[in-house]
Short mmCIF file of C-alpha atoms and ligand atoms in Angstrom, two decimals:
data_model
loop_
_atom_site.label_atom_id
_atom_site.label_comp_id
_atom_site.label_asym_id
_atom_site.label_seq_id
_atom_site.Cartn_x
_atom_site.Cartn_y
_atom_site.Cartn_z
CA MET A 1 -16.64 24.87 -28.01
CA ASN A 2 -19.97 23.67 -26.54
CA ILE A 3 -19.82 20.54 -24.35
CA LEU A 4 -22.73 18.75 -22.72
CA LEU A 5 -22.07 17.78 -19.10
CA SER A 6 -24.59 15.20 -17.94
CA GLY A 7 -24.74 12.71 -15.14
CA GLU A 8 -25.85 11.59 -11.73
CA PHE A 9 -24.23 14.37 -9.67
CA GLU A 10 -25.09 15.68 -6.22
CA ALA A 11 -25.37 19.52 -6.37
CA SER A 12 -22.05 20.01 -4.52
CA GLU A 13 -20.36 17.39 -6.69
CA LEU A 14 -21.58 19.10 -9.88
CA HIS A 15 -20.00 22.36 -8.74
CA VAL A 16 -16.63 20.68 -8.13
CA TRP A 17 -16.74 19.02 -11.57
CA GLN A 18 -17.68 22.27 -13.29
CA GLN A 19 -14.76 24.06 -11.64
CA SER A 20 -12.22 21.37 -12.50
CA LEU A 21 -13.43 20.97 -16.07
CA ARG A 22 -13.45 24.73 -16.63
CA ALA A 23 -9.89 24.96 -15.32
CA ALA A 24 -8.77 22.11 -17.60
CA LEU A 25 -10.55 23.40 -20.71
CA PRO A 26 -10.96 27.17 -20.32
CA ASP A 27 -12.28 27.66 -23.88
CA ALA A 28 -15.25 25.32 -23.44
CA HIS A 29 -18.84 26.22 -22.57
CA TRP A 30 -20.30 23.56 -20.29
CA LEU A 31 -23.99 23.05 -20.95
CA GLY A 32 -26.79 21.21 -19.21
CA ARG A 33 -29.12 19.06 -21.34
CA ASP A 34 -31.71 21.78 -22.11
CA GLU A 35 -29.00 24.31 -22.99
CA ALA A 36 -27.28 21.74 -25.20
CA LEU A 37 -30.50 20.93 -27.04
CA ALA A 38 -31.01 24.62 -27.78
CA VAL A 39 -27.68 24.66 -29.70
CA ALA A 40 -27.73 20.97 -30.67
CA ASP A 41 -25.94 21.48 -34.00
CA THR A 42 -22.89 22.89 -32.21
CA VAL A 43 -22.42 20.18 -29.58
CA GLU A 44 -19.69 17.76 -30.62
CA VAL A 45 -18.67 16.42 -27.19
CA ALA A 46 -20.60 15.03 -24.24
CA VAL A 47 -18.90 14.41 -20.90
CA VAL A 48 -21.02 12.00 -18.93
CA ALA A 49 -21.21 10.25 -15.57
CA ASN A 50 -23.89 7.55 -15.87
CA PRO A 51 -26.39 9.97 -17.41
CA PRO A 52 -30.09 9.05 -17.32
CA PRO A 53 -31.06 7.03 -20.43
CA GLY A 54 -32.00 9.35 -23.31
CA SER A 55 -29.65 12.15 -22.20
CA LEU A 56 -27.68 12.07 -25.46
CA ARG A 57 -30.68 11.98 -27.76
CA GLY A 58 -31.14 14.88 -30.18
CA LEU A 59 -27.44 15.76 -30.51
CA PRO A 60 -26.69 14.77 -34.13
CA LYS A 61 -23.16 16.24 -34.26
CA LEU A 62 -21.65 14.32 -31.32
CA ARG A 63 -18.14 13.12 -32.17
CA LEU A 64 -17.03 12.06 -28.66
CA ILE A 65 -18.82 10.69 -25.62
CA GLN A 66 -16.32 10.87 -22.76
CA SER A 67 -17.28 8.94 -19.62
CA LEU A 68 -16.13 10.15 -16.21
CA TRP A 69 -16.59 6.56 -15.02
CA ALA A 70 -14.11 3.77 -15.74
CA GLY A 71 -16.87 1.20 -16.10
CA VAL A 72 -19.31 1.94 -18.92
CA ASP A 73 -21.77 -0.91 -18.35
CA ARG A 74 -24.67 1.40 -17.41
CA LEU A 75 -23.92 3.85 -20.20
CA LEU A 76 -23.94 1.04 -22.79
CA LEU A 77 -27.39 -0.09 -21.61
CA ASP A 78 -28.95 3.17 -22.96
CA PRO A 79 -30.74 2.10 -26.18
CA THR A 80 -30.81 5.73 -27.34
CA LEU A 81 -27.03 6.21 -27.43
CA PRO A 82 -26.18 7.87 -30.75
CA ALA A 83 -24.80 5.18 -33.13
CA GLY A 84 -21.45 6.33 -34.68
CA ALA A 85 -20.16 8.51 -31.79
CA PRO A 86 -17.06 6.98 -30.20
CA ILE A 87 -17.21 6.37 -26.45
CA ALA A 88 -14.12 6.86 -24.32
CA ARG A 89 -13.98 5.68 -20.71
CA MET A 90 -12.09 7.20 -17.80
CA VAL A 91 -8.56 5.90 -17.46
CA ASP A 92 -6.63 7.82 -14.83
CA PRO A 93 -3.46 6.65 -13.11
CA ALA A 94 -4.67 8.37 -9.89
CA MET A 95 -7.78 6.20 -9.95
CA ASN A 96 -5.77 3.04 -10.69
CA ALA A 97 -3.59 3.86 -7.66
CA SER A 98 -6.65 4.30 -5.40
CA MET A 99 -8.00 0.94 -6.55
CA ALA A 100 -4.64 -0.70 -5.87
CA GLU A 101 -4.72 0.72 -2.31
CA THR A 102 -8.17 -0.75 -1.67
CA ALA A 103 -7.16 -4.13 -3.13
CA LEU A 104 -3.99 -4.18 -1.03
CA TRP A 105 -5.88 -3.22 2.16
CA ALA A 106 -8.40 -6.03 1.60
CA THR A 107 -5.63 -8.55 0.88
CA LEU A 108 -3.65 -7.62 4.00
CA ALA A 109 -6.75 -7.67 6.18
CA LEU A 110 -7.88 -11.06 4.88
CA HIS A 111 -4.42 -12.59 5.09
CA ARG A 112 -3.73 -11.35 8.65
CA GLY A 113 -7.28 -11.90 9.96
CA TYR A 114 -7.82 -8.21 10.76
CA PHE A 115 -11.54 -8.37 9.97
CA ASP A 116 -11.88 -11.22 12.49
CA TYR A 117 -9.87 -9.32 15.12
CA ALA A 118 -12.22 -6.34 14.66
CA GLN A 119 -15.17 -8.68 15.34
CA ALA A 120 -13.37 -10.18 18.35
CA GLN A 121 -12.79 -6.71 19.80
CA ARG A 122 -16.51 -5.92 19.59
CA ARG A 123 -17.18 -9.14 21.52
CA GLY A 124 -14.43 -8.47 24.09
CA LEU A 125 -12.38 -11.48 22.98
CA TRP A 126 -8.57 -11.74 23.16
CA GLN A 127 -7.90 -14.44 20.59
CA PRO A 128 -4.47 -14.46 18.90
CA ARG A 129 -4.20 -16.77 15.89
CA PRO A 130 -1.20 -18.27 14.08
CA GLN A 131 0.40 -15.94 11.54
CA ARG A 132 1.12 -16.86 7.88
CA ARG A 133 3.83 -15.40 5.69
CA ALA A 134 2.69 -13.30 2.72
CA ASP A 135 4.56 -15.54 0.28
CA SER A 136 2.37 -18.48 1.34
CA VAL A 137 -0.79 -16.60 0.32
CA ALA A 138 -2.00 -16.93 -3.29
CA VAL A 139 -3.92 -13.94 -4.64
CA LEU A 140 -5.87 -14.08 -7.91
CA VAL A 141 -6.86 -10.85 -9.66
CA LEU A 142 -9.73 -11.28 -12.15
CA GLY A 143 -9.15 -8.70 -14.90
CA LEU A 144 -5.64 -7.54 -15.78
CA GLY A 145 -6.60 -4.16 -17.23
CA GLN A 146 -5.93 -0.69 -15.87
CA MET A 147 -7.17 -1.43 -12.39
CA GLY A 148 -6.41 -5.13 -12.16
CA LEU A 149 -2.81 -4.90 -13.31
CA THR A 150 -2.03 -1.92 -11.07
CA ALA A 151 -3.57 -3.75 -8.09
CA ALA A 152 -1.81 -7.03 -8.92
CA LYS A 153 1.59 -5.27 -9.11
CA ARG A 154 1.00 -3.45 -5.82
CA ILE A 155 0.04 -6.66 -4.02
CA ALA A 156 2.96 -8.60 -5.54
CA GLN A 157 5.33 -5.91 -4.21
CA GLN A 158 4.29 -6.95 -0.69
CA GLY A 159 5.51 -10.51 -1.27
CA TYR A 160 2.22 -12.24 -2.12
CA HIS A 161 2.06 -14.89 -4.80
CA VAL A 162 -0.10 -13.15 -7.43
CA SER A 163 -1.85 -14.51 -10.52
CA GLY A 164 -3.98 -12.55 -12.94
CA TRP A 165 -6.71 -13.52 -15.38
CA SER A 166 -7.75 -11.74 -18.57
CA LEU A 167 -9.82 -12.48 -21.67
CA ARG A 168 -6.96 -12.55 -24.17
CA PRO A 169 -3.40 -13.82 -23.58
CA ARG A 170 -1.03 -10.95 -22.85
CA ALA A 171 1.98 -10.46 -25.11
CA ASP A 172 4.01 -9.40 -22.05
CA ALA A 173 2.93 -12.37 -19.89
CA GLY A 174 6.54 -13.35 -19.16
CA ASP A 175 7.48 -9.86 -17.97
CA LEU A 176 4.80 -8.73 -15.54
CA ASP A 177 6.74 -8.02 -12.33
CA GLY A 178 6.34 -11.57 -11.11
CA ILE A 179 2.60 -11.83 -11.77
CA ALA A 180 1.57 -15.13 -13.39
CA ALA A 181 -0.77 -14.07 -16.23
CA HIS A 182 -3.44 -16.46 -17.54
CA ALA A 183 -6.23 -15.98 -20.06
CA GLY A 184 -9.51 -17.53 -21.10
CA GLN A 185 -12.35 -19.41 -19.45
CA ALA A 186 -10.53 -22.76 -19.45
CA ALA A 187 -7.81 -21.40 -17.16
CA LEU A 188 -10.20 -20.19 -14.46
CA PRO A 189 -11.10 -23.36 -12.48
CA ASP A 190 -7.46 -24.22 -11.66
CA LEU A 191 -6.70 -20.62 -10.75
CA LEU A 192 -9.65 -20.43 -8.38
CA ALA A 193 -8.69 -23.74 -6.80
CA GLN A 194 -5.21 -22.40 -5.98
CA SER A 195 -6.21 -18.99 -4.61
CA ASN A 196 -6.65 -17.86 -1.00
CA VAL A 197 -7.83 -14.38 -2.00
CA VAL A 198 -9.78 -13.64 -5.19
CA ILE A 199 -10.12 -9.99 -6.22
CA ASN A 200 -12.62 -9.10 -8.91
CA LEU A 201 -11.69 -6.23 -11.23
CA LEU A 202 -13.52 -7.33 -14.38
CA PRO A 203 -15.80 -5.08 -16.42
CA LEU A 204 -19.49 -5.99 -16.32
CA THR A 205 -20.37 -7.56 -19.67
CA PRO A 206 -22.73 -10.34 -20.73
CA ALA A 207 -19.80 -12.77 -20.34
CA THR A 208 -18.94 -11.70 -16.77
CA THR A 209 -22.41 -11.10 -15.31
CA GLY A 210 -23.02 -13.66 -12.55
CA LEU A 211 -19.54 -15.16 -13.06
CA LEU A 212 -18.92 -15.36 -9.33
CA ASP A 213 -21.45 -18.06 -8.48
CA ALA A 214 -21.74 -21.30 -6.47
CA ARG A 215 -19.49 -23.18 -8.93
CA CYS A 216 -16.70 -20.63 -8.55
CA PHE A 217 -17.01 -20.51 -4.77
CA ALA A 218 -16.95 -24.32 -4.55
CA LEU A 219 -13.69 -24.37 -6.50
CA MET A 220 -12.02 -21.91 -4.11
CA PRO A 221 -10.21 -23.50 -1.13
CA ARG A 222 -12.03 -23.62 2.20
CA GLY A 223 -11.25 -20.44 4.16
CA ALA A 224 -10.60 -18.30 1.05
CA GLY A 225 -11.73 -14.66 0.82
CA LEU A 226 -13.55 -12.83 -1.98
CA VAL A 227 -13.02 -9.13 -2.75
CA ASN A 228 -15.47 -7.58 -5.21
CA LEU A 229 -14.39 -4.11 -6.29
CA ALA A 230 -15.90 -4.14 -9.80
CA ARG A 231 -19.71 -4.45 -10.12
CA GLY A 232 -22.39 -6.02 -7.91
CA ALA A 233 -23.88 -8.05 -10.75
CA HIS A 234 -20.67 -10.07 -11.10
CA VAL A 235 -21.74 -11.91 -7.93
CA VAL A 236 -24.72 -14.21 -7.42
CA ASP A 237 -25.58 -12.92 -3.95
CA ALA A 238 -27.52 -15.99 -2.75
CA ASP A 239 -24.59 -18.23 -3.72
CA LEU A 240 -22.10 -15.99 -1.90
CA LEU A 241 -24.24 -15.88 1.25
CA ALA A 242 -24.56 -19.70 1.15
CA ALA A 243 -20.77 -20.12 0.79
CA LEU A 244 -20.17 -17.76 3.72
CA ASP A 245 -22.86 -19.34 5.89
CA ARG A 246 -21.31 -22.76 5.62
CA SER A 247 -17.87 -21.14 6.19
CA HIS A 248 -16.55 -22.46 2.91
CA LEU A 249 -15.54 -18.86 2.23
CA ALA A 250 -14.19 -17.12 5.31
CA HIS A 251 -14.95 -13.51 4.41
CA ALA A 252 -16.11 -11.22 1.61
CA VAL A 253 -15.12 -7.61 1.07
CA LEU A 254 -17.78 -5.94 -1.08
CA ASP A 255 -17.63 -2.43 -2.49
CA VAL A 256 -20.31 -2.78 -5.18
CA PHE A 257 -23.85 -4.14 -5.23
CA ARG A 258 -26.66 -4.99 -7.63
CA THR A 259 -28.71 -2.18 -6.05
CA GLU A 260 -26.87 0.89 -4.74
CA PRO A 261 -27.22 2.20 -2.10
CA LEU A 262 -27.49 -1.32 -0.67
CA PRO A 263 -31.08 -1.73 0.60
CA ALA A 264 -31.35 -1.42 4.40
CA ASP A 265 -32.73 -4.95 4.79
CA HIS A 266 -30.02 -6.66 2.73
CA PRO A 267 -28.36 -9.54 4.63
CA TYR A 268 -24.89 -8.25 3.74
CA TRP A 269 -25.30 -5.31 6.15
CA SER A 270 -25.21 -7.44 9.27
CA HIS A 271 -23.39 -10.54 8.07
CA PRO A 272 -20.39 -11.15 10.38
CA GLN A 273 -18.26 -12.40 7.47
CA VAL A 274 -18.94 -9.43 5.20
CA THR A 275 -17.09 -6.12 5.22
CA LEU A 276 -18.77 -3.60 2.98
CA LEU A 277 -17.86 -0.25 1.51
CA PRO A 278 -20.22 2.22 -0.20
CA HIS A 279 -18.72 2.02 -3.73
CA VAL A 280 -15.60 3.96 -2.87
CA ALA A 281 -12.80 1.57 -3.90
CA ALA A 282 -11.59 4.09 -6.50
CA GLN A 283 -13.50 7.33 -6.83
CA THR A 284 -12.92 9.52 -9.84
CA ASP A 285 -10.70 12.43 -8.85
CA PRO A 286 -12.16 15.57 -10.49
CA GLU A 287 -8.83 17.35 -10.84
CA SER A 288 -6.87 14.57 -12.50
CA ALA A 289 -9.88 13.20 -14.42
CA SER A 290 -10.54 16.66 -15.89
CA GLN A 291 -7.03 16.63 -17.34
CA VAL A 292 -7.81 13.23 -18.93
CA VAL A 293 -11.01 14.69 -20.42
CA ALA A 294 -9.17 17.77 -21.68
CA ALA A 295 -6.47 15.66 -23.36
CA ASN A 296 -9.09 13.66 -25.27
CA VAL A 297 -11.11 16.74 -26.28
CA ARG A 298 -7.95 18.40 -27.58
CA ALA A 299 -7.04 15.23 -29.48
CA LEU A 300 -10.48 15.29 -31.11
CA PHE A 301 -10.21 18.89 -32.30
CA GLU A 302 -6.58 18.53 -33.36
CA GLY A 303 -7.34 15.39 -35.39
CA ARG A 304 -5.23 13.05 -33.24
CA PRO A 305 -6.37 9.54 -32.18
CA LEU A 306 -8.72 9.39 -29.21
CA ALA A 307 -7.56 7.52 -26.10
CA HIS A 308 -9.30 4.79 -24.09
CA LEU A 309 -12.02 4.02 -26.59
CA VAL A 310 -14.63 1.45 -25.57
CA GLN A 311 -15.04 -1.57 -27.83
CA VAL A 312 -18.83 -1.52 -27.78
CA GLU A 313 -19.17 -5.03 -29.21
CA ARG A 314 -17.01 -6.43 -26.37
CA GLY A 315 -18.84 -4.30 -23.77
CA TYR A 316 -15.77 -2.65 -22.21
P1 NAP B 401 -10.06 -2.54 -18.28
O1 NAP B 401 -8.78 -1.80 -18.33
O2 NAP B 401 -10.97 -2.50 -19.46
O3 NAP B 401 -9.69 -4.06 -17.93
C1 NAP B 401 -10.60 -5.11 -18.00
C2 NAP B 401 -9.86 -6.43 -17.83
O4 NAP B 401 -10.85 -7.47 -17.74
C3 NAP B 401 -8.97 -6.77 -19.04
O5 NAP B 401 -7.80 -7.41 -18.58
C4 NAP B 401 -9.85 -7.77 -19.82
O6 NAP B 401 -9.14 -8.70 -20.58
C5 NAP B 401 -10.53 -8.49 -18.69
N1 NAP B 401 -11.76 -9.14 -19.14
C6 NAP B 401 -12.85 -8.60 -19.75
N2 NAP B 401 -13.77 -9.54 -20.03
C7 NAP B 401 -13.26 -10.71 -19.59
C8 NAP B 401 -13.72 -12.05 -19.62
N3 NAP B 401 -14.90 -12.39 -20.14
N4 NAP B 401 -12.91 -13.01 -19.09
C9 NAP B 401 -11.70 -12.70 -18.59
N5 NAP B 401 -11.20 -11.44 -18.53
C10 NAP B 401 -11.97 -10.46 -19.03
O7 NAP B 401 -10.95 -2.09 -17.02
P2 NAP B 401 -10.46 -1.32 -15.70
O8 NAP B 401 -10.21 0.10 -15.97
O9 NAP B 401 -9.36 -2.13 -15.11
O10 NAP B 401 -11.79 -1.42 -14.80
C11 NAP B 401 -12.34 -2.66 -14.47
C12 NAP B 401 -13.67 -2.45 -13.77
O11 NAP B 401 -13.48 -1.92 -12.45
C13 NAP B 401 -14.59 -1.40 -14.42
O12 NAP B 401 -15.27 -1.93 -15.53
C14 NAP B 401 -15.54 -1.09 -13.28
O13 NAP B 401 -16.62 -2.02 -13.32
C15 NAP B 401 -14.72 -1.35 -12.03
N6 NAP B 401 -14.45 -0.12 -11.27
C16 NAP B 401 -14.88 -0.05 -9.98
C17 NAP B 401 -14.61 1.08 -9.23
C18 NAP B 401 -15.01 1.16 -7.78
O14 NAP B 401 -14.86 2.20 -7.16
N7 NAP B 401 -15.52 0.09 -7.21
C19 NAP B 401 -13.91 2.14 -9.81
C20 NAP B 401 -13.51 2.05 -11.12
C21 NAP B 401 -13.76 0.90 -11.86
P3 NAP B 401 -8.21 -8.23 -21.82
O15 NAP B 401 -7.00 -7.60 -21.20
O16 NAP B 401 -7.91 -9.48 -22.52
O17 NAP B 401 -9.04 -7.23 -22.61
C1 GLV B 402 -16.70 3.37 -10.77
O1 GLV B 402 -17.24 2.39 -10.38
C2 GLV B 402 -16.27 3.58 -12.12
O2 GLV B 402 -16.56 2.73 -12.98
O3 GLV B 402 -15.61 4.61 -12.40
#
């Protein structure tokens, strides 16, 4: 079985992926783009990690495009993607768990003022502040999918009051481990107005691009915190900076940016109310992700349904 492996990999990273994928699918031959083109009629699967646009052109027999990334927004922007080939995204419980850890860390740090204490230390200030109970803190998770629901459950386990927001109403809304589930645009203003911490775990689609703007920030209570773990383009940066500068929002934790790496002169780098991470909220784990890939490739060749297919018309 010939499989194209294509993506934005550092050399050392590529080696790790090749080893894990070979171990998970010992019968497969993993090909680079030029090798794949040389045997184009035999390549039925492409495993991709944000490949450069055009990488899947010229492979007429593709029957599965398996992303190593959970978010497929960049992949879907490639106008040369072969029509008819199903796209599956990465869904890995190990990755969901990592995301939940990051979301919980940000929630705890915002709630208990740990980012401010870190600032105070750098300035040599001993400034204890009153402490709030977790059950008096309202957390809103935007997106109740793989990442959002896992994060919401993890945060709720610590005693926070957690709400979640999705596109469509959930059939299991009454039975979500104490998470109050809401759906649809009309529900959002009230949810924002009631939330001390807002965590973004939406996919980037035309409907969610720029969603986190001045109107959203104005609805959030004074002193609230924003945590963006999804995509940089969900946030209107100028609006966020304005909300932070007038201390309407107390702090933002940002893992993702419109341009990555974040340009050296970007105001986020030195803003005292911003804590930033270099897009590491939930990294794909090669070992477990390779097992996810192998399961889908086997399903394809054994004629079973493919898992985690992207609804291209919805954009996620
Ligand atoms: P997912 O399982 O597809 O879940 C997406 C959720 O968003 C679903 O609940 C969906 O609603 C909801 N949604 C989509 N469009 C919406 C809209 N217009 N209004 C309201 N809700 C909407 O995705 P996931 O696996 O949780 O991943 C989410 C995102 O996390 C990825 O797309 C990626 O951008 C980001 N991510 C970041 C990192 C990192 O390291 N920073 C790592 C992995 C992923 P329904 O349930 O109704 O469909
Ligand atoms: C990371 O951001 C991913 O989408 O997997």
